[in-house]
Coordinates of C-alpha atoms in Angstrom, one line a residue:
M687 CA 90.2 79.9 90.6
A688 CA 93.6 79.3 89.0
Q689 CA 93.7 76.9 86.1
E690 CA 96.0 73.9 85.9
A691 CA 99.4 74.5 84.5
E692 CA 99.9 73.8 80.8
P693 CA 102.8 71.6 79.6
A694 CA 106.3 72.9 80.3
G695 CA 106.8 73.6 76.6
T696 CA 104.1 76.3 76.5
S697 CA 105.7 79.7 76.3
E698 CA 103.0 81.9 77.7
H699 CA 99.3 81.8 78.6
L700 CA 97.0 84.7 79.3
R701 CA 94.0 84.1 81.6
P702 CA 91.4 86.8 81.3
D703 CA 89.0 84.9 83.5
A704 CA 91.3 85.6 86.4
G705 CA 90.6 89.3 86.1
A706 CA 89.5 91.1 89.2
P707 CA 88.9 94.7 90.2
V708 CA 91.9 96.4 91.8
L709 CA 91.3 96.9 95.5
S710 CA 90.3 100.3 96.7
R711 CA 92.3 102.2 99.2
M712 CA 89.9 101.2 102.0
Q713 CA 90.0 97.6 101.0
R714 CA 93.8 97.6 101.0
N715 CA 93.8 99.2 104.4
T716 CA 91.5 96.5 105.8
E717 CA 93.4 93.7 104.1
A718 CA 96.8 94.9 105.4
K719 CA 95.4 94.9 109.0
V720 CA 94.0 91.4 108.6
K721 CA 97.3 90.1 107.2
K722 CA 99.2 91.5 110.2
L723 CA 96.8 89.9 112.6
L724 CA 97.0 86.5 110.8
K725 CA 100.8 86.7 111.0
Q726 CA 100.7 87.6 114.7
Q727 CA 98.3 84.7 115.4
K728 CA 100.3 82.4 113.2
V729 CA 97.2 81.5 111.2
Q730 CA 97.8 79.9 107.7
L731 CA 94.7 80.2 105.6
W732 CA 96.1 77.9 102.9
N733 CA 96.2 75.0 105.3
P734 CA 93.4 73.0 107.0
P735 CA 91.0 73.7 108.5
Y736 CA 90.5 76.8 106.2
T737 CA 91.5 75.0 103.0
R738 CA 90.8 71.4 102.4
N739 CA 91.9 69.6 99.2
Q740 CA 92.6 73.0 97.6
Q741 CA 89.0 74.0 98.3
P742 CA 87.7 76.6 100.8
S743 CA 86.0 75.7 104.1
P744 CA 83.4 78.6 104.5
E745 CA 82.4 77.5 108.0
D746 CA 85.9 77.6 109.4
V747 CA 86.6 81.0 107.7
Q748 CA 83.4 82.4 109.2
E749 CA 84.3 81.1 112.6
L750 CA 87.7 82.8 112.4
A751 CA 86.0 86.0 111.3
Q752 CA 83.9 85.9 114.5
V753 CA 87.1 85.7 116.6
F754 CA 88.9 88.5 114.7
A755 CA 86.0 90.9 114.4
P756 CA 86.3 92.4 117.9
L757 CA 90.1 92.6 117.6
L758 CA 89.8 94.7 114.4
D759 CA 86.6 96.4 115.1
L760 CA 85.0 95.2 111.9
P761 CA 81.7 93.4 111.2
A762 CA 82.2 89.6 111.0
P763 CA 80.5 89.3 107.5
E764 CA 82.8 91.9 106.0
L765 CA 85.8 90.3 107.7
A766 CA 84.8 86.9 106.4
E767 CA 85.0 88.3 102.8
V768 CA 88.4 89.7 103.4
L769 CA 89.7 86.4 104.9
E770 CA 88.4 84.5 102.0
R771 CA 90.0 86.8 99.5
I772 CA 93.4 86.5 101.4
R773 CA 92.9 82.7 101.5
A774 CA 92.2 82.5 97.8
Q775 CA 95.3 84.7 97.1
S776 CA 97.5 82.4 99.2
V777 CA 96.3 79.3 97.5
H778 CA 96.7 80.9 94.0
R779 CA 100.2 81.9 94.9
G780 CA 101.0 78.5 96.2
R781 CA 99.9 76.9 93.0
G782 CA 102.0 79.4 91.1
N783 CA 105.1 78.5 93.1
K784 CA 104.5 74.8 92.5
M785 CA 104.0 75.4 88.7
F786 CA 107.1 77.5 88.5
R787 CA 109.2 74.8 90.3
E788 CA 107.9 72.0 88.1
T789 CA 107.6 73.7 84.7
S790 CA 109.5 77.1 84.9
V791 CA 106.2 78.8 84.0
A792 CA 105.9 82.0 86.1
T793 CA 102.8 83.8 87.1
L794 CA 102.8 87.6 86.7
E795 CA 100.3 90.1 88.0
L796 CA 99.2 92.8 85.6
L797 CA 97.6 96.1 86.4
L798 CA 95.7 97.0 83.3
P799 CA 94.8 100.4 82.0
R800 CA 91.2 101.6 82.6
D801 CA 90.1 101.3 79.0
A802 CA 91.2 97.6 78.8
Q803 CA 89.0 96.5 81.7
Q804 CA 85.8 95.7 79.8
V805 CA 87.6 93.2 77.5
A806 CA 89.3 91.7 80.5
C807 CA 86.2 91.2 82.6
S808 CA 84.9 87.7 83.0
P809 CA 81.3 86.6 83.5
V810 CA 82.0 85.8 87.1
A811 CA 83.8 89.0 87.9
A812 CA 81.8 92.0 86.7
C813 CA 83.4 95.4 86.8
S814 CA 82.1 98.9 86.8
K815 CA 83.0 101.5 84.3
D816 CA 85.5 103.4 86.6
Q817 CA 87.4 100.4 88.1
R818 CA 90.8 99.4 87.0
R819 CA 91.5 95.6 86.9
K820 CA 94.3 93.3 87.5
T821 CA 94.7 90.0 85.8
F822 CA 97.3 87.2 85.8
L823 CA 99.6 86.1 83.1
E824 CA 101.4 82.8 83.0
T825 CA 104.6 82.8 81.0
R826 CA 108.1 81.4 80.9
L827 CA 110.7 84.1 81.7
D828 CA 113.1 83.2 78.8
V829 CA 110.8 84.9 76.2
P830 CA 111.1 88.5 74.9
V831 CA 108.7 91.1 76.4
Q832 CA 107.4 91.6 72.8
V833 CA 105.7 88.2 73.0
L834 CA 103.6 89.3 75.9
M835 CA 102.8 92.6 74.2
D836 CA 101.6 90.8 71.1
R837 CA 99.2 88.7 73.1
M838 CA 97.9 91.8 75.0
A839 CA 97.1 93.4 71.6
E840 CA 95.3 90.2 70.6
E841 CA 93.3 89.7 73.8
W842 CA 92.6 93.3 74.8
G843 CA 93.3 95.5 71.8
L844 CA 96.3 97.1 73.6
K845 CA 98.3 97.7 70.5
K846 CA 100.9 100.0 72.0
V847 CA 101.8 99.7 75.6
K848 CA 104.7 100.3 78.0
L849 CA 105.3 97.8 80.8
I850 CA 106.6 99.1 84.1
L851 CA 108.4 96.9 86.7
S852 CA 109.5 98.6 89.9
G853 CA 109.6 102.0 88.2
R854 CA 111.6 100.7 85.2
S855 CA 110.4 100.4 81.6
L856 CA 110.8 96.9 80.2
C857 CA 112.5 96.7 76.8
A858 CA 110.4 94.8 74.2
D859 CA 113.4 93.1 72.6
Q860 CA 115.0 91.7 75.8
L861 CA 114.0 88.6 77.7
L862 CA 111.9 88.9 80.8
E863 CA 114.5 87.3 83.1
Q864 CA 117.2 89.6 81.8
Q865 CA 115.2 92.6 83.1
G866 CA 114.6 91.3 86.6
V867 CA 111.1 89.8 86.1
K868 CA 110.5 87.0 88.5
N869 CA 107.7 84.7 89.5
H870 CA 104.8 86.8 91.0
S871 CA 106.2 90.1 89.7
R872 CA 103.7 92.9 89.5
I873 CA 103.8 94.8 86.3
M874 CA 101.9 98.0 85.4
V875 CA 100.6 98.3 81.9
L876 CA 100.6 101.9 80.4
K877 CA 98.7 102.5 77.3
L878 CA 100.6 105.0 75.2
S879 CA 97.9 105.8 72.7
E880 CA 94.1 106.2 72.8
D881 CA 92.3 105.4 69.6
Q882 CA 93.5 105.0 66.1
E883 CA 96.7 103.5 64.8
Q884 CA 98.0 106.9 63.7
Q885 CA 97.5 108.3 67.1
Q886 CA 99.3 105.4 68.6
Q887 CA 102.3 106.0 66.4
E888 CA 102.3 109.7 67.2
E889 CA 102.2 109.0 70.9
E890 CA 105.1 106.6 70.7
Q891 CA 107.2 109.0 68.6
S892 CA 106.4 111.9 70.9
V893 CA 108.8 110.7 73.6
Q894 CA 111.5 110.1 70.9
R895 CA 111.0 113.6 69.5
S896 CA 111.3 115.1 72.9
L897 CA 114.5 113.1 73.6
R898 CA 116.0 114.1 70.3
G899 CA 115.1 117.8 70.8
F900 CA 116.6 117.8 74.3
Q901 CA 119.7 116.1 73.0
I902 CA 120.3 118.9 70.5
L903 CA 119.8 121.5 73.3
S904 CA 122.2 119.6 75.6
E905 CA 124.9 119.6 73.0
R906 CA 124.8 123.4 72.6
D907 CA 127.2 125.4 74.7
G908 CA 126.1 128.9 74.0
S909 CA 128.8 129.7 71.5
Q910 CA 126.2 130.3 68.7
E911 CA 123.8 133.2 68.5
Q912 CA 121.2 132.6 71.2
E913 CA 118.4 134.1 69.1
S914 CA 118.9 131.4 66.4
S915 CA 120.4 128.7 68.5
P916 CA 118.8 128.6 72.0
F917 CA 120.6 126.5 74.6
L918 CA 120.1 125.3 78.2
Q919 CA 122.2 125.9 81.2
V920 CA 122.2 124.4 84.7
A921 CA 121.6 127.0 87.4
D922 CA 121.1 127.2 91.2
Q923 CA 118.0 128.2 93.1
K924 CA 118.6 131.9 92.4
G925 CA 119.3 131.5 88.7
N926 CA 123.1 131.6 88.8
V927 CA 124.7 129.4 86.2
L928 CA 126.7 126.6 87.7
K929 CA 130.1 125.6 86.2
I930 CA 130.2 121.8 85.9
P931 CA 132.2 119.4 83.5
E932 CA 130.8 119.4 80.0
S933 CA 130.0 115.7 79.9
E934 CA 128.1 116.1 83.2
R935 CA 126.3 119.2 81.9
K936 CA 125.0 117.4 78.9
A937 CA 123.7 114.4 80.9
L938 CA 122.1 116.7 83.5
T939 CA 120.5 118.9 80.9
L940 CA 119.0 116.0 79.1
A941 CA 117.6 114.5 82.4
M942 CA 116.3 117.8 83.6
S943 CA 114.6 118.6 80.3
L944 CA 112.8 115.3 80.2
H945 CA 111.7 115.9 83.7
E946 CA 110.3 119.3 82.7
K947 CA 108.4 117.7 79.8
G948 CA 106.9 115.1 82.2
R949 CA 105.9 117.8 84.7
S950 CA 104.1 119.8 82.0
L951 CA 102.1 116.6 81.2
M952 CA 101.4 116.1 84.9
K953 CA 99.9 119.6 85.1
R954 CA 97.4 118.5 82.4
R955 CA 96.8 115.3 84.4
Q956 CA 98.1 113.1 81.5
Y957 CA 99.7 110.8 83.9
E958 CA 100.5 107.8 81.7
H959 CA 102.3 109.9 79.1
A960 CA 104.0 111.9 81.9
L961 CA 105.2 108.8 83.6
A962 CA 106.9 107.6 80.4
H963 CA 108.9 110.8 80.3
L964 CA 109.7 110.9 84.0
L965 CA 111.1 107.3 83.9
Q966 CA 113.3 108.2 81.0
A967 CA 114.5 111.3 83.0
D968 CA 115.2 109.0 86.0
A969 CA 117.3 106.7 83.9
H970 CA 119.4 109.7 82.7
F971 CA 119.8 111.0 86.2
S972 CA 120.9 107.6 87.4
A973 CA 123.7 107.8 84.8
C974 CA 125.0 111.1 86.2
R975 CA 128.0 110.8 88.5
S976 CA 128.3 114.4 89.4
Q977 CA 128.6 115.2 93.1
L978 CA 126.4 118.2 92.3
L979 CA 123.3 115.9 92.5
L980 CA 124.0 115.4 96.2
S981 CA 123.5 119.1 97.0
V982 CA 120.5 120.0 94.7
D983 CA 116.9 118.8 94.9
N984 CA 116.3 117.8 91.2
S985 CA 116.6 114.1 91.8
G986 CA 114.3 114.3 94.8
L987 CA 111.7 116.3 92.9
L988 CA 111.7 113.6 90.2
Q989 CA 111.1 110.8 92.7
L990 CA 108.2 112.8 94.1
D991 CA 106.7 113.4 90.7
I992 CA 106.9 109.7 89.7
V993 CA 105.0 108.7 92.9
W994 CA 102.5 111.4 92.2
C995 CA 101.9 109.9 88.8
Y996 CA 101.4 106.5 90.5
R997 CA 98.7 108.1 92.7
G998 CA 97.1 109.7 89.6
L999 CA 97.0 106.2 87.9
E1000 CA 95.8 104.6 91.2
A1001 CA 98.8 102.2 90.8
L1002 CA 98.8 101.2 94.5
S1003 CA 100.4 97.9 93.5
C1004 CA 103.7 99.9 93.0
L1005 CA 103.9 100.3 96.8
E1006 CA 107.5 99.0 97.2
D1007 CA 108.8 101.2 94.5
A1008 CA 106.9 104.2 95.7
R1009 CA 108.1 103.7 99.3
G1010 CA 111.8 103.7 98.1
R1011 CA 111.3 106.8 95.9
L1012 CA 109.6 108.8 98.6
Q1013 CA 112.5 107.9 101.0
R1014 CA 115.0 109.1 98.4
A1015 CA 113.0 112.3 97.8
E1016 CA 112.9 113.1 101.5
E1017 CA 116.6 112.5 101.9
S1018 CA 117.3 114.7 98.8
F1019 CA 115.2 117.5 100.3
R1020 CA 117.0 117.3 103.6
R1021 CA 120.4 117.4 102.0
S1022 CA 119.5 120.3 99.8
Y1023 CA 117.5 122.4 102.2
G1024 CA 118.9 121.4 105.6
A1025 CA 117.2 119.3 108.3
E1026 CA 115.2 122.4 109.3
Q1027 CA 115.4 124.0 105.9
Q1028 CA 118.1 126.4 107.3
R1029 CA 120.2 126.0 104.1
L1030 CA 117.3 127.0 102.0
Q1031 CA 116.6 130.0 104.3
R1032 CA 120.3 131.1 103.9
I1033 CA 120.2 130.8 100.1
K1034 CA 116.8 132.2 99.2
G1035 CA 115.9 134.1 102.3
N1036 CA 112.6 132.1 102.8
T1037 CA 111.2 128.6 102.9
G1038 CA 107.6 129.2 101.9
G1039 CA 107.8 128.0 98.4
E1040 CA 109.4 124.7 99.0
E1041 CA 106.9 123.8 101.7
V1042 CA 104.4 122.9 99.0
L1043 CA 106.7 120.0 98.2
F1044 CA 106.5 118.7 101.7
V1045 CA 102.7 118.9 101.6
R1046 CA 102.7 116.5 98.7
L1047 CA 105.4 114.4 100.3
H1048 CA 103.5 113.9 103.5
L1049 CA 100.2 113.2 101.7
L1050 CA 101.8 110.5 99.6
Q1051 CA 103.5 109.0 102.8
C1052 CA 100.1 109.2 104.4
L1053 CA 98.5 107.3 101.5
L1054 CA 101.2 104.6 101.6
C1055 CA 100.9 104.1 105.3
Y1056 CA 97.1 103.9 105.0
V1057 CA 96.9 101.3 102.4
Q1058 CA 99.4 99.2 104.4
G1059 CA 97.1 99.4 107.4
E1060 CA 99.4 101.7 109.5
D1061 CA 96.6 104.1 110.5
G1062 CA 98.7 105.8 113.3
A1063 CA 101.5 106.7 111.0
A1064 CA 99.1 107.8 108.3
R1065 CA 97.3 110.2 110.7
S1066 CA 100.7 111.6 111.8
H1067 CA 101.6 112.4 108.1
L1068 CA 98.2 113.8 107.5
R1069 CA 98.4 116.2 110.4
T1070 CA 101.8 117.4 109.2
A1071 CA 100.4 117.8 105.6
E1072 CA 97.4 119.7 106.9
S1073 CA 99.6 122.0 109.0
L1074 CA 101.8 122.8 106.1
Y1075 CA 98.9 123.3 103.8
L1076 CA 97.4 126.0 106.0
R1077 CA 100.7 127.8 105.9
V1078 CA 101.1 127.8 102.1
C1079 CA 97.4 128.1 101.1
V1080 CA 97.0 131.5 99.4
D1081 CA 94.1 133.8 100.2
P1082 CA 92.3 134.5 96.9
E1083 CA 91.6 138.2 97.9
K1084 CA 95.3 138.8 98.6
L1085 CA 96.2 137.1 95.3
C1086 CA 93.8 139.5 93.5
Q1087 CA 95.3 142.5 95.3
L1088 CA 98.8 141.7 94.1
M1089 CA 97.6 141.0 90.6
S1090 CA 95.9 144.4 90.5
L1091 CA 99.3 145.9 91.1
G1092 CA 100.6 144.4 87.8
F1093 CA 102.1 141.2 89.1
T1094 CA 101.4 137.8 87.4
E1095 CA 99.4 135.1 89.2
R1096 CA 102.5 133.0 89.6
E1097 CA 104.5 135.9 91.1
A1098 CA 101.7 136.7 93.4
R1099 CA 101.2 133.2 94.6
L1100 CA 104.9 132.5 95.2
G1101 CA 105.4 135.9 96.8
L1102 CA 102.6 135.4 99.3
R1103 CA 104.0 132.0 100.2
A1104 CA 107.5 133.4 100.6
C1105 CA 106.2 136.2 102.9
Q1106 CA 103.7 134.2 105.0
G1107 CA 100.7 135.9 103.3
E1108 CA 101.7 139.5 103.9
V1109 CA 100.7 141.6 100.9
A1110 CA 103.1 144.5 101.3
E1111 CA 106.1 142.2 102.0
A1112 CA 105.1 140.0 99.1
A1113 CA 105.0 143.0 96.7
A1114 CA 108.5 144.1 97.9
H1115 CA 109.8 140.5 97.5
I1116 CA 108.4 140.2 94.0
T1117 CA 109.9 143.6 93.0
R1118 CA 113.3 142.6 94.4
R1119 CA 113.2 139.2 92.6
R1120 CA 112.5 141.0 89.3
E1121 CA 115.4 143.3 89.8
E1122 CA 117.7 140.4 90.6
K1123 CA 116.6 138.6 87.5
E1124 CA 117.2 141.7 85.3
E1125 CA 120.7 142.0 86.8
L1126 CA 121.4 138.3 86.0
K1127 CA 120.1 138.8 82.4
R1128 CA 122.4 141.9 82.0
K1129 CA 125.4 139.9 83.2
E1130 CA 124.5 137.0 80.9
R1131 CA 124.2 139.4 77.9
L1132 CA 127.6 140.9 78.7
N1133 CA 129.3 137.6 79.1
K1134 CA 127.7 136.4 75.9
T1135 CA 129.0 139.4 74.0
I1136 CA 132.5 139.0 75.5
R1137 CA 132.6 135.3 74.7
S1138 CA 131.3 135.9 71.1
R1139 CA 134.1 138.3 70.5
M1140 CA 136.7 136.0 71.9
T1141 CA 135.3 133.1 69.8
A1142 CA 135.4 135.2 66.6
S1143 CA 139.0 136.3 67.3
L1144 CA 140.2 132.7 67.8
M1145 CA 138.3 131.4 64.8
E1146 CA 140.0 134.1 62.7
L1147 CA 143.3 132.3 63.6
G1148 CA 142.0 129.1 61.9
F1149 CA 140.5 127.2 64.8
S1150 CA 137.1 125.5 64.5
S1151 CA 134.1 126.8 66.5
R1152 CA 133.8 123.6 68.6
D1153 CA 137.5 123.5 69.4
V1154 CA 137.4 127.2 70.4
S1155 CA 134.3 126.6 72.6
R1156 CA 136.0 123.7 74.4
A1157 CA 139.2 125.7 74.9
L1158 CA 137.3 128.6 76.4
D1159 CA 135.5 126.3 78.7
Q1160 CA 138.7 124.7 79.8
S1161 CA 140.4 128.1 80.3
E1162 CA 137.3 129.4 82.2
G1163 CA 136.8 132.2 79.6
D1164 CA 140.5 133.3 79.5
A1165 CA 141.2 134.0 75.8
D1166 CA 145.0 133.9 76.3
R1167 CA 144.9 130.5 78.0
A1168 CA 142.5 129.3 75.4
Y1169 CA 144.9 130.3 72.6
Q1170 CA 147.7 128.4 74.4
I1171 CA 145.6 125.3 74.6
L1172 CA 144.6 125.5 70.9
S1173 CA 148.2 126.2 69.8
S1174 CA 149.9 123.7 72.1
P1175 CA 152.9 121.8 70.6
S1176 CA 152.3 118.7 68.4
V1177 CA 150.9 115.7 70.2
S1178 CA 152.5 112.5 71.1
P1179 CA 152.9 110.3 68.0
G1180 CA 152.2 107.2 70.1
S1181 CA 148.9 108.7 71.4
L1182 CA 147.8 109.8 68.0
E1183 CA 148.6 106.3 66.6
Q1184 CA 146.4 104.7 69.2
L1185 CA 143.5 106.9 68.3
L1186 CA 144.0 106.2 64.6
Y1187 CA 144.1 102.5 65.4
L1188 CA 140.7 102.9 67.0
G1189 CA 139.3 104.3 63.8
F1190 CA 139.2 108.1 64.5
D1191 CA 140.0 110.7 61.8
S1192 CA 143.5 112.0 61.9
S1193 CA 142.8 115.7 62.1
A1194 CA 140.0 115.2 64.7
A1195 CA 142.3 112.9 66.8
E1196 CA 145.0 115.5 66.8
A1197 CA 142.7 118.3 67.8
A1198 CA 141.2 116.2 70.6
L1199 CA 144.7 115.5 72.0
R1200 CA 145.6 119.2 72.0
L1201 CA 142.3 120.1 73.8
A1202 CA 143.0 117.3 76.3
A1203 CA 146.5 118.4 76.9
G1204 CA 147.8 115.1 75.6
D1205 CA 145.6 113.0 77.9
L1206 CA 144.7 110.0 75.8
Q1207 CA 141.7 108.9 77.8
A1208 CA 140.2 112.5 77.9
A1209 CA 140.9 112.8 74.1
T1210 CA 139.1 109.5 73.5
Q1211 CA 136.1 110.7 75.4
L1212 CA 136.0 114.0 73.5
L1213 CA 136.0 112.1 70.2
L1214 CA 133.3 109.7 71.4
D1215 CA 131.1 112.7 72.5
E1216 CA 131.6 114.1 69.0
Q1217 CA 130.5 110.8 67.4
A1218 CA 127.4 110.7 69.6
V1219 CA 126.3 114.1 68.3
V1220 CA 126.6 112.9 64.7
S1221 CA 125.0 109.5 65.2
S1222 CA 122.1 110.9 67.1
G1223 CA 121.4 113.5 64.4
S1224 CA 118.5 113.0 62.0
S1225 CA 120.5 114.0 58.8
T1226 CA 123.1 112.2 56.8
E1227 CA 126.2 113.4 55.0
E1228 CA 124.0 113.8 51.9
S1229 CA 121.4 115.9 53.7
S1230 CA 121.6 119.6 53.0
P1231 CA 122.8 121.9 55.9
S1232 CA 119.6 124.0 55.6
S1233 CA 117.4 120.9 55.8
S1234 CA 119.2 119.7 58.9
T1235 CA 119.1 123.1 60.5
S1236 CA 115.4 123.5 59.8
E1237 CA 114.6 120.1 61.2
E1238 CA 116.6 120.7 64.4
A1239 CA 115.0 124.1 64.8
A1240 CA 111.6 122.6 64.6
L1241 CA 112.4 119.9 67.2
V1242 CA 114.0 122.4 69.6
S1243 CA 111.1 124.8 69.2
Q1244 CA 108.7 122.0 70.0
V1245 CA 110.4 120.9 73.2
L1246 CA 111.1 124.5 74.4
E1247 CA 107.3 124.9 74.7
D1248 CA 107.4 122.5 77.7
I1249 CA 110.5 124.0 79.3
C1250 CA 109.6 126.4 82.2
H1251 CA 111.0 129.9 82.0
H1252 CA 110.8 130.4 85.7
E1253 CA 113.2 128.8 88.2
D1254 CA 110.4 128.3 90.7
E1255 CA 107.9 126.8 88.2
H1256 CA 107.8 123.5 90.1
L1257 CA 106.7 125.4 93.2
D1258 CA 103.8 127.1 91.5
E1259 CA 101.1 124.6 92.5
T1260 CA 97.5 125.6 93.1
L1261 CA 97.2 122.6 95.5
E1262 CA 93.8 121.6 94.2
E1263 CA 94.8 118.0 93.8
E1264 CA 96.5 118.0 97.2
R1265 CA 93.3 119.3 98.7
E1266 CA 91.2 116.6 97.0
L1267 CA 93.6 113.9 98.3
M1268 CA 93.7 115.4 101.8
T1269 CA 89.9 115.4 102.0
S1270 CA 89.7 111.7 100.8
L1271 CA 92.3 110.6 103.3
R1272 CA 90.7 112.4 106.1
K1273 CA 87.4 110.5 105.4
H1274 CA 89.3 107.2 105.3
L1275 CA 91.0 107.9 108.6
G1276 CA 87.8 109.0 110.4
G1277 CA 88.3 112.7 110.3
E1278 CA 85.8 115.4 109.7

């Protein structure tokens, strides 16, 4: 039962005795159906006769269970338990609303990590080893998130956590109300570390190291030697490099790199750590304005992966956020592939690989429908997922046949899916893809050589490496046009004066105006981009160049380990987890 509200001056109050096991999928399904029937019958469990003087009336609840049992095809005793749980929730919520109106103290629902459950258990709500728990936290909303984190560390030993609200990470130094936290908000608590304090610090710093390494990569444009200074490019489904504005390229590269890191953690089933990276990637994707995102599937893949992490964490309380993300994922896939995947067929020549994404999509949609009591829609999604699964499920014997021919397991699996399981066609398909990749690499090497020569020639004339690189980008690789840009007439004194007034260096401001063809706004953005590179670096002016280079090389080397070197890496799924989820959902829905 909820406790009485503390005085209005109390900033926050944790109530571990309110802890309760998070409902299972089947319990959520039943509860959703009961709530719909209550709404249809206009039954209010928080009012008499079911609740009298804030206390339950078991006889009336049991009588209602007898009436509802044949309508829902459920045993009356089980239904009575569900009705009482819903009634208690309603009363608790009503008290929370009253307390918030009178004292401005809100009630938040927390979904705790698995290893915090034993501390959170109360004598009246025993929990098993494998259950996750939710508890309630009473707090004013005009306090920093850090205040709540400190109390969690004190009560449950959760010294380093990340709080997730509707798919967004809450900033520790900002107020709850500033970040959209409201009365009755549901917040997922991710534990970022496992045991000792040193491990906690390493876990927290891991995301920051990844971010810094990817920032370095996103700043590189390929003008340096690739062997010593690897860089990332944005390419289409066949590996062709896309030409997009430099500022957009950097933002997209950073977002996509964080996504790759998150996916590598997902494959190891490290869902909490993966989710932290994926949410950062989502924030960077959201900052991208490029129209390119409307025609590619990256954003949709990210939404799907975030919801898959929710499933791995059994975070079913994130239903509203999950529903919206799956809808955005489906819309992204249909834009990128075509309503019937005809665009994908035209670009790649097959649709077999991408069908694995729709297996996962329909399974997650099935799961959401099921826990919301929509069994009919859930069965429809499950049938679709099962049908797609049969089409992309790879025969182990055929996989071995192709591997015996010298192809990798990934190549064999993707080739069989692309060719509907035909071994001979798959072998020809893989061979053709290898030849296409070699041709792309040959062209890249040639373009790299040509660009390096043009860069060297222009630098011999006294221009800096960065200015030459930007001029070549602006001229689309035309050395003569790049020279004209670099040696354009002196800039407008008025524009230069405005940049100097803003605090930029004189020589840098003049170079930026030349590169921007006198456009003051574009020149300002160039200078700001340059400052961002310096400020995000780990070295200072006093640091030696060799030290800075060595540290950057180590960061880049670390993050490159998690960057896939195959454009179809995201499609190379064994479908083991999907099969497990499919079997579970089939049992829930009364299948074989």
